[in-house]
Coordinates of C-alpha atoms in Angstrom, one line a residue:
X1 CA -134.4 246.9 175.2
X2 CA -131.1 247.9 176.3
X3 CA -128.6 245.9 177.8
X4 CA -125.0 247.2 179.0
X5 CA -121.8 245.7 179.6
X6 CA -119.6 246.2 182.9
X7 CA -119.3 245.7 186.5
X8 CA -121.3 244.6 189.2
X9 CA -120.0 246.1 191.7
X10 CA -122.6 248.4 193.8
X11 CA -123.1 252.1 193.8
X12 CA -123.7 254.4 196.5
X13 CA -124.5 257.4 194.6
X14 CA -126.9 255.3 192.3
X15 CA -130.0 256.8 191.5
X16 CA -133.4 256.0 192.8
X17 CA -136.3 254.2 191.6
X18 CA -139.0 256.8 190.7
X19 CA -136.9 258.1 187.9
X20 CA -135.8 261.4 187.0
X21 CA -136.0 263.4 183.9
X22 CA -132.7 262.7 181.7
X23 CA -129.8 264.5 183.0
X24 CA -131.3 265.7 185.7
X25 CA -128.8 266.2 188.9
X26 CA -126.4 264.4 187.5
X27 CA -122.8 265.4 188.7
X28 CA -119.8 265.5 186.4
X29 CA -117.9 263.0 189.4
X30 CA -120.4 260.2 189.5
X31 CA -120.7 260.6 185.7
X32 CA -116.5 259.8 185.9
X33 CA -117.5 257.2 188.3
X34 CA -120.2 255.0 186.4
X35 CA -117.7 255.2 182.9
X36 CA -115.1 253.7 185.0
X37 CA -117.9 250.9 185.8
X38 CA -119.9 250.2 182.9
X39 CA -118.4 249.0 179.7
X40 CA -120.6 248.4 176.9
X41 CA -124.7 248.0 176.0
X42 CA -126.7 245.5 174.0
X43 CA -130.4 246.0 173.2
X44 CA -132.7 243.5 173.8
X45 CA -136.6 243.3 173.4
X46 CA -138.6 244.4 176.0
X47 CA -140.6 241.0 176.4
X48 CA -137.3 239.5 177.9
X49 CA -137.5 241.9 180.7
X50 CA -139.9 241.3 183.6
X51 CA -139.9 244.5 185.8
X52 CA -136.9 245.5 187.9
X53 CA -135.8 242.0 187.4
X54 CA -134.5 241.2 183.9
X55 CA -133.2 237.6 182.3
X56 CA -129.4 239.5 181.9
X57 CA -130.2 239.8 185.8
X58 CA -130.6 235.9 186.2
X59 CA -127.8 235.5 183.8
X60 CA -125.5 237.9 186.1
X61 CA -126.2 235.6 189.3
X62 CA -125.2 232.7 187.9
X63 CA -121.5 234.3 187.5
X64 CA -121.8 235.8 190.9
X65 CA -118.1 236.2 192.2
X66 CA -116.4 236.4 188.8
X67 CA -116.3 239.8 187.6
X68 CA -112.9 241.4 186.6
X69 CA -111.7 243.3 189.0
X70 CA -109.6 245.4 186.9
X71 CA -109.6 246.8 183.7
X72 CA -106.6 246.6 183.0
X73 CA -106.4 242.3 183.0
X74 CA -106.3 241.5 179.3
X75 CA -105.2 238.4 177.1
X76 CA -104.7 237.0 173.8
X77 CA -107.3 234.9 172.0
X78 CA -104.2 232.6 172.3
X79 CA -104.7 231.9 175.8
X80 CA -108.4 231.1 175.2
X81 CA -110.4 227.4 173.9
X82 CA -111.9 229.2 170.5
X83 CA -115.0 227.9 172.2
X84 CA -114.7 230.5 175.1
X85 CA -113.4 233.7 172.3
X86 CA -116.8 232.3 170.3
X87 CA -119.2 233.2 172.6
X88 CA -117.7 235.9 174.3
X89 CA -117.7 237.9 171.1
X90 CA -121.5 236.8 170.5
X91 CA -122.3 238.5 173.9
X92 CA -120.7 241.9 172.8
X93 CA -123.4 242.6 170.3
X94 CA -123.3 244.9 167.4
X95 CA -121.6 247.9 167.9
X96 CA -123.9 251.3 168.0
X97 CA -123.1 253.3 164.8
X98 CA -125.4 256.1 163.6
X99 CA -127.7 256.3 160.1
X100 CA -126.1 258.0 157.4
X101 CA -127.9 260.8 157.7
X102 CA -127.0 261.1 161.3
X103 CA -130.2 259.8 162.9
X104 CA -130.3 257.7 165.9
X105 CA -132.5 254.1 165.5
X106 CA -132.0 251.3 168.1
X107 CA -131.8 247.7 167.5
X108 CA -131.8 244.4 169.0
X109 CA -128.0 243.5 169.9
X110 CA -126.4 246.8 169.6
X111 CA -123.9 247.5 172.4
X112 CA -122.2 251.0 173.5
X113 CA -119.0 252.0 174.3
X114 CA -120.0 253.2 178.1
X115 CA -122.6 254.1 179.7
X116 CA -122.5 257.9 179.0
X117 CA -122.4 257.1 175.9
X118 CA -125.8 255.7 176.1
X119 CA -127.4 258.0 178.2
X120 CA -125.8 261.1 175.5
X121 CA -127.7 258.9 172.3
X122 CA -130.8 259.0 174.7
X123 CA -130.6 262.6 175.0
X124 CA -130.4 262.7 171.3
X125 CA -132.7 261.1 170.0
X126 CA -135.3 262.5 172.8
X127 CA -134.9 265.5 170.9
X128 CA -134.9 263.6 167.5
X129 CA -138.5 261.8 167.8
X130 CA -139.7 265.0 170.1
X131 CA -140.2 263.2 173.2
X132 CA -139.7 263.0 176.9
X133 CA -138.0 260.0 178.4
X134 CA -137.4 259.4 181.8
X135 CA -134.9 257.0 183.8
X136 CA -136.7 254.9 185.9
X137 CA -133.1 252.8 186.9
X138 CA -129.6 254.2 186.9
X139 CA -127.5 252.2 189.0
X140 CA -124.4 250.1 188.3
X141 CA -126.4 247.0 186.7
X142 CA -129.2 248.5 184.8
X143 CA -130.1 251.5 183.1
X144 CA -133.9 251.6 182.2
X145 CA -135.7 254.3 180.3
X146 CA -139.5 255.4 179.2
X147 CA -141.7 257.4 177.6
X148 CA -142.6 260.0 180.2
X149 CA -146.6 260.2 178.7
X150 CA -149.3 258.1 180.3
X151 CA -149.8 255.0 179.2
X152 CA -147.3 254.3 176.5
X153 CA -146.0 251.1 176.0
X154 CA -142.2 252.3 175.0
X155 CA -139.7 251.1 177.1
X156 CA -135.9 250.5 177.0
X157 CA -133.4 248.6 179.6
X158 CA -129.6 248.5 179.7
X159 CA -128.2 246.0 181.7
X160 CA -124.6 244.2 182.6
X161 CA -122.4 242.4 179.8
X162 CA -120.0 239.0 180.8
X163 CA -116.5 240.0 180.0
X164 CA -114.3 237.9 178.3
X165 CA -112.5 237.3 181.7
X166 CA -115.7 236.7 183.4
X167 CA -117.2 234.2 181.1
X168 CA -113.0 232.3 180.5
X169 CA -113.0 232.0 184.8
X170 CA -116.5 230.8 185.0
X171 CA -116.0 228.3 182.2
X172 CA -112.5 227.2 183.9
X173 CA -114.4 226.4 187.5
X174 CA -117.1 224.3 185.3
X175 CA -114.7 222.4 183.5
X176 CA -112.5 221.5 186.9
X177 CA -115.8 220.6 187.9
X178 CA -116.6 218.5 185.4
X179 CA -112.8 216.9 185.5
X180 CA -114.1 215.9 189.4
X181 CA -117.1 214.1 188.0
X182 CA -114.8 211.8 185.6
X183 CA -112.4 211.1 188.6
X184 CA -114.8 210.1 190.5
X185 CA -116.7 208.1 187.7
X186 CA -113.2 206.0 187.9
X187 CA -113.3 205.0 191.1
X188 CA -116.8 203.4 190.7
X189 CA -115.9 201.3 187.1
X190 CA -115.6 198.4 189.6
X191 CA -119.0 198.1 190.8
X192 CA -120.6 199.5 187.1
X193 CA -118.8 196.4 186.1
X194 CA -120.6 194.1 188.3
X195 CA -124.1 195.4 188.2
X196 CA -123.6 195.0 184.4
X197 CA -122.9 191.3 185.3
X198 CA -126.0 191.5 187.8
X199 CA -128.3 192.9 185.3
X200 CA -127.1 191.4 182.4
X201 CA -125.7 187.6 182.5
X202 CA -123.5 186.7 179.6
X203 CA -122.0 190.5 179.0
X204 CA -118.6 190.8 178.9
X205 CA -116.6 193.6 181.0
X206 CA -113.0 193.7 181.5
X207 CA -111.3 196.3 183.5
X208 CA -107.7 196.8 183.3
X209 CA -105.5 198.4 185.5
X210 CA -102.0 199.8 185.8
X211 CA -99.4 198.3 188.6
X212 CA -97.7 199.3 190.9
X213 CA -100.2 201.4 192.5
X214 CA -103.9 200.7 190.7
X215 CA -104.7 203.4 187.8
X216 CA -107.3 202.8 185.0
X217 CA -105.7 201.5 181.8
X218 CA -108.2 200.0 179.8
X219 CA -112.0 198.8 179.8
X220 CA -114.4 196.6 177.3
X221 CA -117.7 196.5 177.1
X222 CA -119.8 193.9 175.3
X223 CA -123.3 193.0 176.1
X224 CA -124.8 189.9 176.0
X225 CA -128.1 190.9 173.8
X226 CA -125.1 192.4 171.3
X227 CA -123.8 189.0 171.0
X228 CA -126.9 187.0 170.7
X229 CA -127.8 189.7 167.6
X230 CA -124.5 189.5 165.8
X231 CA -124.6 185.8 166.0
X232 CA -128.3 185.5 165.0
X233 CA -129.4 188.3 162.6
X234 CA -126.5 189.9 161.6
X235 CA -124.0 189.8 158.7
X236 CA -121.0 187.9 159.0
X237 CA -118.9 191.3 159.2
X238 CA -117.5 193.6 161.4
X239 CA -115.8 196.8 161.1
X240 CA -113.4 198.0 163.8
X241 CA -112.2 201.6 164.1
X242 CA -110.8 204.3 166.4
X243 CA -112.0 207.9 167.8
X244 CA -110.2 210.1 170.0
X245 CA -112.3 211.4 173.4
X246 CA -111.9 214.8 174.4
X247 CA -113.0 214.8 177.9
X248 CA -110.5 215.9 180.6
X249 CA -108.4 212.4 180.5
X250 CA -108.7 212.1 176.6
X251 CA -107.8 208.5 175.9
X252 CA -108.9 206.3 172.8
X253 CA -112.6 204.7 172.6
X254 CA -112.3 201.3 170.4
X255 CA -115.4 200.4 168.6
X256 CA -116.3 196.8 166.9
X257 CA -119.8 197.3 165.1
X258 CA -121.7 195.0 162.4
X259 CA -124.5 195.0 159.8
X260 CA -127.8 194.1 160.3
X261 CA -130.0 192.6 157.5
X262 CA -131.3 196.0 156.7
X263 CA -127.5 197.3 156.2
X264 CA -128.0 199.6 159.4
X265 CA -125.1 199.8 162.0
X266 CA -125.2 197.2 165.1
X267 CA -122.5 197.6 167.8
X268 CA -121.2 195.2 168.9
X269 CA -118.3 196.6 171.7
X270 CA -116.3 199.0 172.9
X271 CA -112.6 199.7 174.9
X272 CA -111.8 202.9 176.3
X273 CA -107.8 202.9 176.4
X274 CA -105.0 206.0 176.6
X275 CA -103.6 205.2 173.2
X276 CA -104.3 203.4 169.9
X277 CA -101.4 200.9 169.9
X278 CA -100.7 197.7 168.6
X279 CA -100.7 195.9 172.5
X280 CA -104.3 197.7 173.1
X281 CA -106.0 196.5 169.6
X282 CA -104.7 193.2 170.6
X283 CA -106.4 193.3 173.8
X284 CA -109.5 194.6 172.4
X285 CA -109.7 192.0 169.7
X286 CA -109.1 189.4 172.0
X287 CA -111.8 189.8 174.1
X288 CA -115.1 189.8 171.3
X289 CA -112.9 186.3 170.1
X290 CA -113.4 185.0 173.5
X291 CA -116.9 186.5 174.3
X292 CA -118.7 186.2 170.6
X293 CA -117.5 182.9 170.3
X294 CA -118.2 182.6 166.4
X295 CA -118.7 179.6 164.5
X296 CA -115.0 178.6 163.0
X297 CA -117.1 177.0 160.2
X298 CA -118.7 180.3 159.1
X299 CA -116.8 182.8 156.9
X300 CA -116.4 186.4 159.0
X301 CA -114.8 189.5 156.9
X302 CA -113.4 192.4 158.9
X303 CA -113.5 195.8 157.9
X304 CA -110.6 198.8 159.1
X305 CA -108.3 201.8 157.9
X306 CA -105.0 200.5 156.6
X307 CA -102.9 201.2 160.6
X308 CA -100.7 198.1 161.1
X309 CA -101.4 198.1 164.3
X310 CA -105.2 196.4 163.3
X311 CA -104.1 194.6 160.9
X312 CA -101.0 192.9 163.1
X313 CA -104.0 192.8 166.0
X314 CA -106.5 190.5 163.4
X315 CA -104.0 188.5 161.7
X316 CA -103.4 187.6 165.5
X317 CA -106.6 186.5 166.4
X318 CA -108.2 186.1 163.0
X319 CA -105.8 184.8 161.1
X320 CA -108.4 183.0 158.8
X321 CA -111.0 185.7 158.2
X322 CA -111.1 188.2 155.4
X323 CA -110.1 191.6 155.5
X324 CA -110.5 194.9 154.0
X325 CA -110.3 198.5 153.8
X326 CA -112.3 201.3 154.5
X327 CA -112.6 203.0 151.2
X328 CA -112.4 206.4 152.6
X329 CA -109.7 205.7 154.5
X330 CA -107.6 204.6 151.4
X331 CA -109.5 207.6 149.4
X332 CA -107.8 210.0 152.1
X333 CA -104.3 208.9 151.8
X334 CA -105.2 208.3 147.6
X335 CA -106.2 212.3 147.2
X336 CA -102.9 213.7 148.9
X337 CA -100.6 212.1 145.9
X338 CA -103.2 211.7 143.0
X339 CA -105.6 214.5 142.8
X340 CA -108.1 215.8 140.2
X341 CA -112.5 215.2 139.9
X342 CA -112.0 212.6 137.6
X343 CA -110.4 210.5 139.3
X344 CA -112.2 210.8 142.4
X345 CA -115.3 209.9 140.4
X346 CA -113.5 207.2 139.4
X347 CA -112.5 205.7 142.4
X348 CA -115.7 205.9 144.0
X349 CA -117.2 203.9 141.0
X350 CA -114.2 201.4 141.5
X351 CA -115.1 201.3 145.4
X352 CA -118.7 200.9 144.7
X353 CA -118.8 198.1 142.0
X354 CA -120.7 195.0 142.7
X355 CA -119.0 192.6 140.5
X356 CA -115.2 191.9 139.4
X357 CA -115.2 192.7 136.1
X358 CA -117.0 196.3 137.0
X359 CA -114.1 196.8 139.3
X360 CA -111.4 195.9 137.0
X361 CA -112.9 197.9 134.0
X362 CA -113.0 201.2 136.2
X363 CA -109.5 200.2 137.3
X364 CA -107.9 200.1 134.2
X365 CA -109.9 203.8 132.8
X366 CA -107.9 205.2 136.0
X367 CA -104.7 203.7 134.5
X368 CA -105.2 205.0 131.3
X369 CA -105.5 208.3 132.9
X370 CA -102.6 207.7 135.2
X371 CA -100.2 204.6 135.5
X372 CA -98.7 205.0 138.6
X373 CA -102.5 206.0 140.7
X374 CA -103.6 201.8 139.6
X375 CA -100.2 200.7 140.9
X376 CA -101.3 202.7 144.2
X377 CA -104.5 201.2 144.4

């Protein structure tokens, strides 16, 4: 099948529906006029066309009202998320380029220049395989072709492409859209806040909010089943770490999560806050202190990356647990000084040892191999 990239805009001089033999009164002026509306073709299988009304069809209404108007509107893949470049150049096919020995042969996802172009190869290769084809669509959306005998099954269909343009506005209105749906999802933190209470007695939310005139700062969320696990059936340790959103307001989501007695993840809470500072790990600390409420008599180890911001916010409100470091973390800053296979194996062994002597033994082979990396680590 045949699917062809261009314009939607409608034709007056298009052709009608019960076909006409190929190249039949054509005129060299509506020729001029369909090139200047049609840009390229892609072939697709016949299944995914159902009559007049193909899926390309479907596809084409759902970007009703975006088409380029002009031709000449062009941009950089600069300008463009390398999301939106991405699929734009998966739409455009493969490029129509003839056999080496000149013969034509179509194929899923090839895509033509224009559309006389297309209706030139058709020509072509009517004469090539010796057979009649007639144009049962010609208009400025679809071109559709079959075999002119009774009853054969062969049949081809060129349809509209998404430009570039096209699919950068439509993407643009859906994320502004979507940017809508988070501001509103603001507004309504309040009452999420207290059906969580409603549903869920004992969880801990706290909403913060900027002053003079109320915006959204920061919010934790712990719930009370999360507790009641940690303090029951879960190891006394908790890692703490950082992630950067990348919805429309960005911002920083907080994470506190432990290990369960089959050494799978348990979370335990969460903050969403604009930046990762030293005043926001503080907040966020304070509040699983307050809500978990652990046993001071029980030994609790904490896990991060080496920012000082987490480690000025636990020696705040943990001053008596133990801490350490994310090994790849510490591997990430190790590898930019101190490279080489060797002693990456080696570190890994050192990270991975279950006793001190272990440790101390792979410690001192990556000393022997390099002083100063053991004075790093």
């Amino acid at each position: 099948m045949l699917n062809y990239d261009g314009d939607s805009e409608k034709d007056d001089g298009e052709d009608g529906e019960d076909g006409e033999g190929e190249g039949e009164g054509e005129g060299r002026q509506a020729n001029e006029e369909q090139n200047r509306q049609y840009d390229k073709v892609l072939v697709f299988e016949e299944e995914f066309v159902d009559g007049d009304d193909g899926i390309i069809k479907e596809c084409m209404d759902l970007f009703e009202g975006y088409q380029s108007k002009s031709e000449d509107e062009c941009f950089s893949d600069s300008e463009l998320e390398p999301e939106q470049v991405r699929i734009a150049k998966l739409l455009k096919g493969i490029s129509f380029k003839k056999m080496v020995d000149g013969d034509i042969k179509f194929e899923v996802g090839q895509t033509f220049a224009n559309v006389q172009q297309m209706k030139e190869l058709f020509k072509e290769y009517a004469i090539q395989e010796g057979v009649a084809l007639i144009r049962v669509k010609n208009d400025l959306q679809r071109q559709t072709y079959k075999c002119k005998e009774a009853g054969c099954p062969w049949r081809a269909h060129g349809s509209c492409l998404l430009d570039e343009m096209t699919l950068y506005k439509a993407k643009k209105r859906a994320l502004e859209g979507l940017a809508k749906d988070h501001a509103k999802a603001f507004a309504k933190l309040r009452r999420y806040a207290y059906m969580v209470n409603q549903s869920n007695p004992g969880s801990a939310v706290d909403i913060s909010t900027q002053q003079p005139h109320p915006t959204f700062h920061r919010m934790f969320l712990s719930f009370e089943a999360q507790k009641l696990g940690f303090l029951e059936d879960c190891r006394p340790f908790i890692g703490v770490d950082g992630c950067h959103l990348k919805g429309p307001y960005e911002g920083v989501l907080l994470s506190a999560v432990a290990l369960d007695t089959n050494n799978g993840l348990f979370p335990l809470a969460v903050c969403i806050c604009d930046k990762e500072t030293q005043s926001n790990w503080e907040w966020f600390l304070n509040n699983p202190k307050i809500h978990l409420k652990y046993p001071s008599d029980r030994n609790l180890t904490f896990m991060s990356d080496r920012q000082k911001e987490v480690i000025h916010a636990l020696q705040q409100h943990f001053p008596f647990a133990n801490r350490m470091y994310c090994a790849r973390h510490i591997y990430a800053n190790f590898r930019l000084t101190y490279k080489g296979d060797h002693s990456k194996k080696l570190f890994w062994i050192a990270s991975r040892s279950s006793n001190v002597f272990d440790f101390k033994e792979t410690i001192d082979e990556i000393g022997a191999i390099n002083p100063a990396a053991k004075s790093w680590l």
